[in-house]
Short mmCIF file of C-alpha atoms and ligand atoms in Angstrom, two decimals:
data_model
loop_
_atom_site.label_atom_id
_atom_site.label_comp_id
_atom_site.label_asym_id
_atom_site.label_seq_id
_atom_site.Cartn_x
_atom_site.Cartn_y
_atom_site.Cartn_z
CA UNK A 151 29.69 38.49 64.53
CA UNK A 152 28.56 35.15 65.51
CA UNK A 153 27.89 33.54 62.48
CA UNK A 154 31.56 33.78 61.75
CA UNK A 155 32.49 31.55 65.08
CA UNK A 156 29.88 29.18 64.01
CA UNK A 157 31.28 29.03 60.45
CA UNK A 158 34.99 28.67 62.00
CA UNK A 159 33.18 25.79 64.04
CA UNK A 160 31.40 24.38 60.98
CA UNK A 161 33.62 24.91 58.15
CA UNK A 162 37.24 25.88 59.40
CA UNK A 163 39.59 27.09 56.93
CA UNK A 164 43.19 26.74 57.99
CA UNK A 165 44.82 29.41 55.61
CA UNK A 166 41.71 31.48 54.95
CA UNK A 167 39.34 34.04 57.73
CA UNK A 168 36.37 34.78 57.36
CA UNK A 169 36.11 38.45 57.73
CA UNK A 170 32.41 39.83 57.43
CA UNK A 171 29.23 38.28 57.52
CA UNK A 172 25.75 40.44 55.93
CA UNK A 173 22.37 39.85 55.38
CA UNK A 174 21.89 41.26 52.04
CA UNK A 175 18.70 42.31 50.63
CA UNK A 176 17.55 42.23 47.13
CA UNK A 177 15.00 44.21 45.38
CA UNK A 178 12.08 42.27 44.49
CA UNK A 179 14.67 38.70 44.83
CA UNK A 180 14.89 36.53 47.91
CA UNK A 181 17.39 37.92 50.74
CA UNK A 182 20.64 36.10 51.37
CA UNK A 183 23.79 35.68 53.49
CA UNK A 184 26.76 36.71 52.12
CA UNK A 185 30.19 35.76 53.81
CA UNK A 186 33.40 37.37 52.64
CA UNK A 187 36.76 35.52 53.06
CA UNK A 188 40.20 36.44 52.73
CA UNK A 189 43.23 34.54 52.90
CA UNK A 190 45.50 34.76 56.15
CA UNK A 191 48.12 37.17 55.62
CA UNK A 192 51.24 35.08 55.50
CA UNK A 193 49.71 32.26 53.69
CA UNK A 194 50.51 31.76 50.55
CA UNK A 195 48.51 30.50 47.76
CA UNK A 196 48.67 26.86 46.09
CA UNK A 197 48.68 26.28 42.63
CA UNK A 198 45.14 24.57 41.41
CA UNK A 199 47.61 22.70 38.53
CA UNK A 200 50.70 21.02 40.95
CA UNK A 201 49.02 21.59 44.98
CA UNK A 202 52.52 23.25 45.77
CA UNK A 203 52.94 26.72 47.44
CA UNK A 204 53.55 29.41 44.90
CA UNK A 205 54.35 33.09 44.98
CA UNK A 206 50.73 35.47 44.16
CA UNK A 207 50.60 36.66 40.76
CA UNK A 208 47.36 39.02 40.75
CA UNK A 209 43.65 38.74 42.30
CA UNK A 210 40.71 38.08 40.53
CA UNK A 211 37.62 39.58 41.25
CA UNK A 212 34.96 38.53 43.77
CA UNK A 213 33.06 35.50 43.57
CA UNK A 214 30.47 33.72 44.72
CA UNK A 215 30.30 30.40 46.40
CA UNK A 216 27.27 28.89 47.50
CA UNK A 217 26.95 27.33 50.40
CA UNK A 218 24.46 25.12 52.60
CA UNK A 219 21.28 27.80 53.11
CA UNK A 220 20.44 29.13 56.33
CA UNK A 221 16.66 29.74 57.46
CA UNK A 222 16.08 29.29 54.08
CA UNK A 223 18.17 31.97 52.62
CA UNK A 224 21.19 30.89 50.56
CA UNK A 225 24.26 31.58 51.93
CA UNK A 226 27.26 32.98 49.59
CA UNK A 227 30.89 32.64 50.13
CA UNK A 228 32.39 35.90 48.70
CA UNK A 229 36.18 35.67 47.41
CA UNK A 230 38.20 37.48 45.52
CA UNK A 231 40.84 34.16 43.77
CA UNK A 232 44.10 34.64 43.69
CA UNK A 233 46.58 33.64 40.51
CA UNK A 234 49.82 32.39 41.00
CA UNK A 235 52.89 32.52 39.29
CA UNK A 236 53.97 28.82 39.27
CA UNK A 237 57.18 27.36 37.39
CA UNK A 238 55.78 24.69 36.57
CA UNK A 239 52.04 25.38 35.28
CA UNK A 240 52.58 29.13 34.79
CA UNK A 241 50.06 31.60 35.64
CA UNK A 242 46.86 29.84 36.92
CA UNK A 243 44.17 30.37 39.81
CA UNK A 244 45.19 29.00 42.92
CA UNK A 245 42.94 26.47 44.63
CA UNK A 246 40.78 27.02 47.56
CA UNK A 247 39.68 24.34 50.23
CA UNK A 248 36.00 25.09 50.03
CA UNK A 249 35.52 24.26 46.17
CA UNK A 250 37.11 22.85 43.38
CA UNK A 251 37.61 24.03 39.88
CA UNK A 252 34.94 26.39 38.48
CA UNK A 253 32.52 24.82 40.33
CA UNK A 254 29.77 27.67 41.79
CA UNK A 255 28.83 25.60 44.59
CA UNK A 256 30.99 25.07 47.89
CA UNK A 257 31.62 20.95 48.29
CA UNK A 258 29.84 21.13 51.53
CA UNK A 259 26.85 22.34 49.60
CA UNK A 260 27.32 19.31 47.04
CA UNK A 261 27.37 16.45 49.87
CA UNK A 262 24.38 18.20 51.27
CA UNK A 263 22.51 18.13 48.04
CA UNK A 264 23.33 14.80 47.66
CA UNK A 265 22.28 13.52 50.67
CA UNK A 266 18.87 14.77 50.62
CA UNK A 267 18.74 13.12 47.14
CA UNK A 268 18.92 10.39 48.86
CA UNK A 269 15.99 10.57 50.88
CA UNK A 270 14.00 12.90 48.52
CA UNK A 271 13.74 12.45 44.97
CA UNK A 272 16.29 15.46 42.31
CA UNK A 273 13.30 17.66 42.16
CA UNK A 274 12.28 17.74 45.56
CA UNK A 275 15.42 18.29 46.79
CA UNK A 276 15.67 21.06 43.75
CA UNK A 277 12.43 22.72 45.03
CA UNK A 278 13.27 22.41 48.78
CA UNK A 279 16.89 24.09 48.99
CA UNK A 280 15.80 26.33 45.93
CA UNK A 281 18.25 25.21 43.58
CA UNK A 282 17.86 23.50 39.58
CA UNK A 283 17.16 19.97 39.23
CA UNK A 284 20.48 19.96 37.51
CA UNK A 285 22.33 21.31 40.16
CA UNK A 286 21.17 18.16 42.38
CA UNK A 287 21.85 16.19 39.62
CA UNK A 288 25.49 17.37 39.28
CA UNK A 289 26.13 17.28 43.21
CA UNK A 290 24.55 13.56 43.41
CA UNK A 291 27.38 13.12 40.17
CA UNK A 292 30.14 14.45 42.51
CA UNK A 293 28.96 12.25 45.15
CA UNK A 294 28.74 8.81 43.04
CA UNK A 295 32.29 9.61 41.53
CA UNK A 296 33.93 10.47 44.76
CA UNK A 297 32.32 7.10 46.20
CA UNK A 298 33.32 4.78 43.14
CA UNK A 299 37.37 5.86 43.44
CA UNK A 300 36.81 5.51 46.95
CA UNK A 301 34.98 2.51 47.54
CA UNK A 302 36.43 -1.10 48.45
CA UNK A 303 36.63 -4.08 46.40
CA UNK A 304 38.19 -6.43 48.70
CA UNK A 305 36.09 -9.90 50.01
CA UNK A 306 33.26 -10.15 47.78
CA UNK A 307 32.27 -13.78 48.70
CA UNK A 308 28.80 -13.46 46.32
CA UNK A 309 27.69 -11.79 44.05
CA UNK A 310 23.93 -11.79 42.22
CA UNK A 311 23.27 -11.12 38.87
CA UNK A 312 20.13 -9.26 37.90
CA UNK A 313 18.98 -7.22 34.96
CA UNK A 314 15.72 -4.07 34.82
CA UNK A 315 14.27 -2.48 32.19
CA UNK A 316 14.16 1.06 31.40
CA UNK A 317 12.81 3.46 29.03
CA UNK A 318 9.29 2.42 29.25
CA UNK A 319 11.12 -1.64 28.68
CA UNK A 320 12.54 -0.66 25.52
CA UNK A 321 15.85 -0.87 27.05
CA UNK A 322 17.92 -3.38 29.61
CA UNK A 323 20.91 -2.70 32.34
CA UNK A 324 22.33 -5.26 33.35
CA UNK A 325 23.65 -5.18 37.39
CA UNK A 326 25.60 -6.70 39.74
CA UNK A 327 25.50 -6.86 43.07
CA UNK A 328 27.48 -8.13 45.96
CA UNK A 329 25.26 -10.03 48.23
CA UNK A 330 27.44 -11.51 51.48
CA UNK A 331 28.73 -9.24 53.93
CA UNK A 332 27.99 -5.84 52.26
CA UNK A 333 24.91 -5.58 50.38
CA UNK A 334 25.22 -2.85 47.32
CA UNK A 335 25.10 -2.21 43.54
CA UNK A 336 28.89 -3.35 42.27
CA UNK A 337 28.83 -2.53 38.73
CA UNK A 338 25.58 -1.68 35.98
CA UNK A 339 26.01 -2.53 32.33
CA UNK A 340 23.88 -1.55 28.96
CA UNK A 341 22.01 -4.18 27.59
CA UNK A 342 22.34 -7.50 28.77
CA UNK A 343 24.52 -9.89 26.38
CA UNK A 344 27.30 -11.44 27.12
CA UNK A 345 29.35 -8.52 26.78
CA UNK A 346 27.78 -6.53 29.34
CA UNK A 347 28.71 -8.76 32.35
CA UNK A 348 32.26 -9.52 31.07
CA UNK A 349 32.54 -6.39 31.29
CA UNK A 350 32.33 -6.40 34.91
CA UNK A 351 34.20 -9.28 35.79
CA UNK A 352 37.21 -7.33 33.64
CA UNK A 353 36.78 -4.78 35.69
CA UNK A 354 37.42 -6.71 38.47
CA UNK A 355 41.53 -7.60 39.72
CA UNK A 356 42.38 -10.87 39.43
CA UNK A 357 42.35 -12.17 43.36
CA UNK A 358 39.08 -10.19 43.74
CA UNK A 359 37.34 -12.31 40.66
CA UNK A 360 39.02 -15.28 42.12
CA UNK A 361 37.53 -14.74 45.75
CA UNK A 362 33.88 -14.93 44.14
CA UNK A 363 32.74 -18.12 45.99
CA UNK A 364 29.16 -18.14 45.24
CA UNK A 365 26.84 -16.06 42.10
CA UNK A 366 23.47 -15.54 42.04
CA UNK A 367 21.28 -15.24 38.61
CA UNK A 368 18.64 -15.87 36.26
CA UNK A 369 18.21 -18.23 33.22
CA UNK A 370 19.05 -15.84 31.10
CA UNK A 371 21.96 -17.72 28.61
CA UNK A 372 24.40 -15.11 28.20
CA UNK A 373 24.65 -14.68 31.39
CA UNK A 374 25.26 -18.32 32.07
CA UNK A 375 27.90 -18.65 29.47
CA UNK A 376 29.61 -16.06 30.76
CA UNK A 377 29.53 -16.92 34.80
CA UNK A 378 31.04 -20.19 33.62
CA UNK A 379 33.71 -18.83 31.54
CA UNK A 380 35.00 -16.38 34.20
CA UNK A 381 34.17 -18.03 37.47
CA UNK A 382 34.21 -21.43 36.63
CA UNK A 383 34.91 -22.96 39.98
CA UNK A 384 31.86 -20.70 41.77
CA UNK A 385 28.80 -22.42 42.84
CA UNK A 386 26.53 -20.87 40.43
CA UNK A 387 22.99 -21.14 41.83
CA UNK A 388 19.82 -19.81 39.99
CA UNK A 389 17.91 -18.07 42.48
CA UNK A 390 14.93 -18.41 43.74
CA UNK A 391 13.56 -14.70 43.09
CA UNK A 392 14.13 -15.02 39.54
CA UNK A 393 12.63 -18.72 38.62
CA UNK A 394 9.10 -17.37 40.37
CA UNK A 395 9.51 -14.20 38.30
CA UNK A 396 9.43 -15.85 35.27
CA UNK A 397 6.85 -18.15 36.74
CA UNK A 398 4.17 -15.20 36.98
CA UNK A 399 5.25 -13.83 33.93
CA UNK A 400 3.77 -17.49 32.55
CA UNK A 401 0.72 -17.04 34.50
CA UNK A 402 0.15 -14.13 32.94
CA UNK A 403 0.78 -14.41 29.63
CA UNK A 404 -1.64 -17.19 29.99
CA UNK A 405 -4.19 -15.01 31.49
CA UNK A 406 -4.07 -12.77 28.89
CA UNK A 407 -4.37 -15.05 26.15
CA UNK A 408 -7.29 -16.57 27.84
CA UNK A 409 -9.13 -13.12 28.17
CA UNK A 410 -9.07 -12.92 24.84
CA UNK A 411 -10.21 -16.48 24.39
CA UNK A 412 -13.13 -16.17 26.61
CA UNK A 413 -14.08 -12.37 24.56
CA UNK A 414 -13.98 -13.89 21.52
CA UNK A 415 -16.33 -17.06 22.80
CA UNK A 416 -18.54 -14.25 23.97
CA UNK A 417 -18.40 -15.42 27.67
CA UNK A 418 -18.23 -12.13 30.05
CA UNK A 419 -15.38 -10.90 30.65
CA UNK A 420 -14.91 -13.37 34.12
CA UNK A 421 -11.11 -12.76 33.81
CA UNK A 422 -10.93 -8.97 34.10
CA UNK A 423 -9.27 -6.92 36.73
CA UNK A 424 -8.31 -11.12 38.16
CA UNK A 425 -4.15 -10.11 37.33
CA UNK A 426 -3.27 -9.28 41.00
CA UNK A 427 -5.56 -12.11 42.72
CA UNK A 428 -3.88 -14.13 40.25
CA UNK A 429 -0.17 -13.19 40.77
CA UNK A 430 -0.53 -12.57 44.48
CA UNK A 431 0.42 -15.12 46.97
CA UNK A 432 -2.59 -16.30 49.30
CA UNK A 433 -1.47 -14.92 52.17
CA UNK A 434 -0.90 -11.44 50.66
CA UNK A 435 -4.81 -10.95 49.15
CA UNK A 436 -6.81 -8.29 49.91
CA UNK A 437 -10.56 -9.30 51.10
CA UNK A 438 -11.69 -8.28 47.99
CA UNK A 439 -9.23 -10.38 45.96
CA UNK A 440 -9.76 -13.29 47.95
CA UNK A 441 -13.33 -13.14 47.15
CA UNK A 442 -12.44 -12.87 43.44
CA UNK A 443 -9.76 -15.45 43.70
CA UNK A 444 -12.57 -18.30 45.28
CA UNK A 445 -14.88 -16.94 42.34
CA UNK A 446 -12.49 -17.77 39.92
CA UNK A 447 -11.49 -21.29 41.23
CA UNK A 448 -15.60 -22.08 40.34
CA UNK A 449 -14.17 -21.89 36.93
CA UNK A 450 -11.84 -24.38 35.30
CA UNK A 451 -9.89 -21.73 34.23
CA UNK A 452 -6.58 -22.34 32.47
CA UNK A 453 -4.72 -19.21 34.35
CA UNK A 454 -6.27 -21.01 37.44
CA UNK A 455 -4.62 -23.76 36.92
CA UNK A 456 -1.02 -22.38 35.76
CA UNK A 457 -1.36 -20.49 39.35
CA UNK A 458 -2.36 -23.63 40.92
CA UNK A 459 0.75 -25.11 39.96
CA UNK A 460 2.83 -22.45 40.86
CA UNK A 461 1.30 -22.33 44.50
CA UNK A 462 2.48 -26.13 44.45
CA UNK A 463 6.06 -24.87 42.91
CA UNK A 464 6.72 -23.45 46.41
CA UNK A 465 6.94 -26.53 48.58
CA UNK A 466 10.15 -26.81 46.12
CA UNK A 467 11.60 -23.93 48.28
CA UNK A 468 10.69 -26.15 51.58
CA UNK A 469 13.01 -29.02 51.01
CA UNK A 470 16.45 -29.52 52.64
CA UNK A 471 18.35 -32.12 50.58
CA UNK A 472 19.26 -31.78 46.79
CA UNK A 473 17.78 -35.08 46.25
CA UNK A 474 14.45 -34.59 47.40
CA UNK A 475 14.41 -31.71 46.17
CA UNK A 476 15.34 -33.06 42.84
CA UNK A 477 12.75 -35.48 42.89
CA UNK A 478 9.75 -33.05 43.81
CA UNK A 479 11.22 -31.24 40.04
CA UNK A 480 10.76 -33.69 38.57
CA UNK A 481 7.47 -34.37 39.32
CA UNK A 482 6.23 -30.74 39.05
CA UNK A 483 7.67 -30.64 35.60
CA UNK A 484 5.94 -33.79 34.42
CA UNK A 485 2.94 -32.86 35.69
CA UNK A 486 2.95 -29.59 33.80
CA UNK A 487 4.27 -30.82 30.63
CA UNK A 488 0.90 -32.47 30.55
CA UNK A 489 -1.05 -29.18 31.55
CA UNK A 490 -1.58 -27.96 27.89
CA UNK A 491 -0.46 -24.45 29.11
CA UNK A 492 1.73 -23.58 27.10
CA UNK A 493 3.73 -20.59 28.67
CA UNK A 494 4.03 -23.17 31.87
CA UNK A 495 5.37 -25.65 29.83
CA UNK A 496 7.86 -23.26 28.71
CA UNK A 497 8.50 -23.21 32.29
CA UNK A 498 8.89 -26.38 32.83
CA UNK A 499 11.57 -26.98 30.05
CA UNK A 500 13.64 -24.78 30.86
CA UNK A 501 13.79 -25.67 34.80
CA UNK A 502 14.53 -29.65 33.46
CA UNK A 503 17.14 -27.90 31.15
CA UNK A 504 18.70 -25.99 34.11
CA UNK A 505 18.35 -28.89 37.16
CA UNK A 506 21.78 -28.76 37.89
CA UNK A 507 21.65 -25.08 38.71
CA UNK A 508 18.68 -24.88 40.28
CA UNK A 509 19.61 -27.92 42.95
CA UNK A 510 22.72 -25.36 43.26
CA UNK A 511 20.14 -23.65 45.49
CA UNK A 512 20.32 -26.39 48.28
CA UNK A 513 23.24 -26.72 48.37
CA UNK A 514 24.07 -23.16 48.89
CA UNK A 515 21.20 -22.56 51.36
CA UNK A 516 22.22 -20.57 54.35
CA UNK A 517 24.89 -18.94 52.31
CA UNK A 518 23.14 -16.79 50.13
CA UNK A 519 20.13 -15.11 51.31
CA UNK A 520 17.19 -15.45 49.11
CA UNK A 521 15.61 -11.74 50.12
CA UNK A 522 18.76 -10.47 48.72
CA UNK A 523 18.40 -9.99 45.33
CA UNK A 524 14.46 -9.70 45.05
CA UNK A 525 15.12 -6.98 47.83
CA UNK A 526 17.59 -4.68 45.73
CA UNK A 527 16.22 -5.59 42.58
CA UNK A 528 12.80 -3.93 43.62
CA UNK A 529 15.20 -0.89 45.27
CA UNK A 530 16.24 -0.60 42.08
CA UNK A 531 12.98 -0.54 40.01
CA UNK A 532 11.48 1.57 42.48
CA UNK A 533 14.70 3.95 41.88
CA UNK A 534 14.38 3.61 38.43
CA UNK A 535 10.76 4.27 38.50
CA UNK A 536 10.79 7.30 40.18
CA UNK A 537 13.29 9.07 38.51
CA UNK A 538 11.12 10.85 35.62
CA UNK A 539 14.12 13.19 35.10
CA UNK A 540 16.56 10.14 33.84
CA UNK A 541 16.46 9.74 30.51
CA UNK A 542 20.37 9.21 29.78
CA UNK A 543 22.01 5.62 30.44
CA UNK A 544 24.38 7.94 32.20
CA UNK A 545 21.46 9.71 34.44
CA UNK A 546 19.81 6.00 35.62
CA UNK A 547 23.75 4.90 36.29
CA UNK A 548 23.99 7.76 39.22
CA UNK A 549 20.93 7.35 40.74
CA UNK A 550 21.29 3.84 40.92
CA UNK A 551 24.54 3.88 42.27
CA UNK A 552 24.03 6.80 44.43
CA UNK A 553 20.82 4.85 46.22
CA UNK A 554 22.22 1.32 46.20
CA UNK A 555 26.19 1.60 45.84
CA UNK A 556 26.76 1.79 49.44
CA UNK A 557 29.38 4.44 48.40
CA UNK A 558 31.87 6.30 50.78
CA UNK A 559 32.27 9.85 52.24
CA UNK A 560 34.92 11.76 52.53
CA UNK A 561 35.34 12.65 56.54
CA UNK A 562 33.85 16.06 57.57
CA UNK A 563 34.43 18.46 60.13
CA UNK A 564 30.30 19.22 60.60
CA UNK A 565 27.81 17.20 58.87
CA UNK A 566 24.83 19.42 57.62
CA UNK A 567 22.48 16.64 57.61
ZN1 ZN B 262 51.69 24.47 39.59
#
């Protein structure tokens, strides 16, 4: 039959046939393939305990293997296992090339899940290849563990250091990327003290923590007491994406506390809905916002005036040399010390506090990208985000790594997709 020629094509088994191929038909179920196999008959078996050759002991009876679906009918691998008598791990089953362990599903079938996880999100894929979420979930698993062992550490230049919330913000990973050359997830953390990033860099071998020229990362202090424990001779910059996070944060909290304000001076609410037009950057308004935005600026609004000096902030970002640069901070932070907003001024302490790592900036621009961060943090939230299924540290920790680890494949013969 042909669908054995196309297996041998897709899937060829070097001490195994494939014998018989039938469509089989269920009562009142869904209809599906089912292959048999049987192994050559001079090959012997290899112990699933040592991977030598051992004499057959007895057969098992059949089982099935699932395998990638056809015209939308799953497709069964049907074998009866073999047990072999082995001298070193006794009697045990022998292992087959198609699977591994007790697993039900055929590792083509896994990397085929998993690779539609990627594009898809665990329940889609569930519902399109007719399969459990948790299925998906264990064949993304597979997938992320396979890739970690296999993955290469070698020549990370820079690295950034970012941290999301999870569990509705209750909770905090901390992550680390590598930002030259390869862009991916390195290593994710719980919480986000000190210990969570030493953590990483003990993961790390020595010449690889030693190769870390340049490190990427927010105010946060553990993490700053820890970058200059461990990588002390590193240019440690504080990047851009994470001072104009805080920033809006600032804006907003001032907005808020102004809403209130204006409610409780019985003023109409002026402020509502105003969060986005606020937060936005001109260029990236809607009509409507825009609108809202030049109603706003009528006002002598406090959260007008924290985003006024914000839209100033940016020229910061303009500059070439550390001194200039240095000078325009200055400036900026004097000028808002005397703004009487207090969440700005909050801002502005803690850049004077930090000057040193913020000019860090200039003098590693060109060498770190700014995009690079902001760009897998939001990868990250987004993955985070749309995964209503992960509600284990240990669930969020695949997906992220299976969407942003840049992991490896093992080389195969066909790939289904
Ligand atoms: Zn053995």
């Amino acid at each position: 039959m042909l669908l054995k020629s196309i297996l041998n094509h897709v899937e060829p088994l070097k001490s195994f046939v494939y014998t018989q191929a039938r469509f089989v038909e269920v009562a009142g179920g869904e209809p599906c393939i089912e292959i048999k196999i049987e192994p050559r008959a001079n090959g012997r078996a290899i112990c699933s305990g040592c991977g030598k050759k051992r004499p057959g002991y007895d057969r098992l009876d059949p089982r099935r293997f699932e395998f990638v679906p056809l015209w939308n009918m799953a497709v069964f691998f049907v074998y009866a296992t073999r047990r072999v008598q082995c001298s070193a791990c006794g009697v045990i089953v022998e292992r087959v090339p198609w699977s591994d362990g007790k697993e039900q599903l055929t590792t083509s079938y896994r990397w085929f899940l998993a690779r539609w996880a990627k594009r898809l999100s665990w329940q889609e894929t569930a519902d399109a290849f007719g399969t459990s979420w948790d299925t998906v979930f264990r064949s993304v698993k597979h997938a992320v563990f396979w890739g970690l062992v296999h993955r290469d550490l070698l020549d990370i230049e820079a690295i950034g250091v970012d941290e999301i919330q999870w569990q509705r913000g209750q909770k905090y990973l901390t992550l680390v990327y590598q930002i030259s050359g390869i862009k991916r997830l390195l290593w994710i953390s719980e919480d986000r003290t000190e210990q969570s990033l030493r953590r990483f860099f003990a993961s790390l071998a020595d010449d690889v923590r030693a190769g870390i020229r340049f490190v990427a990362s927010d105010m946060w202090r553990p993490y700053l007491t820890v970058i200059a424990e461990q990588i002390p001779k590193a240019l440690h910059v504080l990047d851009r994406f994470h001072i104009m996070q805080n920033m809006n944060k600032a804006i907003d909290e001032v907005r808020r506390g102004e809403v209130t304000q204006l409610e409780r001076d019985g003023y109409e609410p002026i402020l509502k809905h105003s969060r986005w037009c606020l937060l936005k950057r001109p260029e990236n308004l809607t009509d409507h916002q825009a609108t809202k935005l030049a109603e706003l600026m009528t006002y002598n609004l406090k959260s007008v005036r924290a985003r006024l000096l914000r839209e100033e902030f940016q020229r910061f970002w303009e500059y070439a040399s550390p001194a200039w640069a240095g000078a325009f901070l200055d400036s900026w932070c004097s000028r808002t010390m005397r703004s009487r907003l207090n969440p700005m001024k909050k801002i502005a302490t803690m850049l004077r506090r930090h000057r040193h790592l913020i000019l860090n900036w200039f003098r590693a621009k060109g060498l770190i990208s700014s995009g690079t961060v902001e760009g897998l943090n939001g990868k990250a939230k987004l993955t985070t985000r749309k995964a209503y299924g992960f509600r284990t540290k240990e669930g969020i920790e695949i997906a992220l790594f299976h969407t942003l680890g840049h992991l490896p494949e093992p080389e195969f013969t066909h790939r289904f997709c």
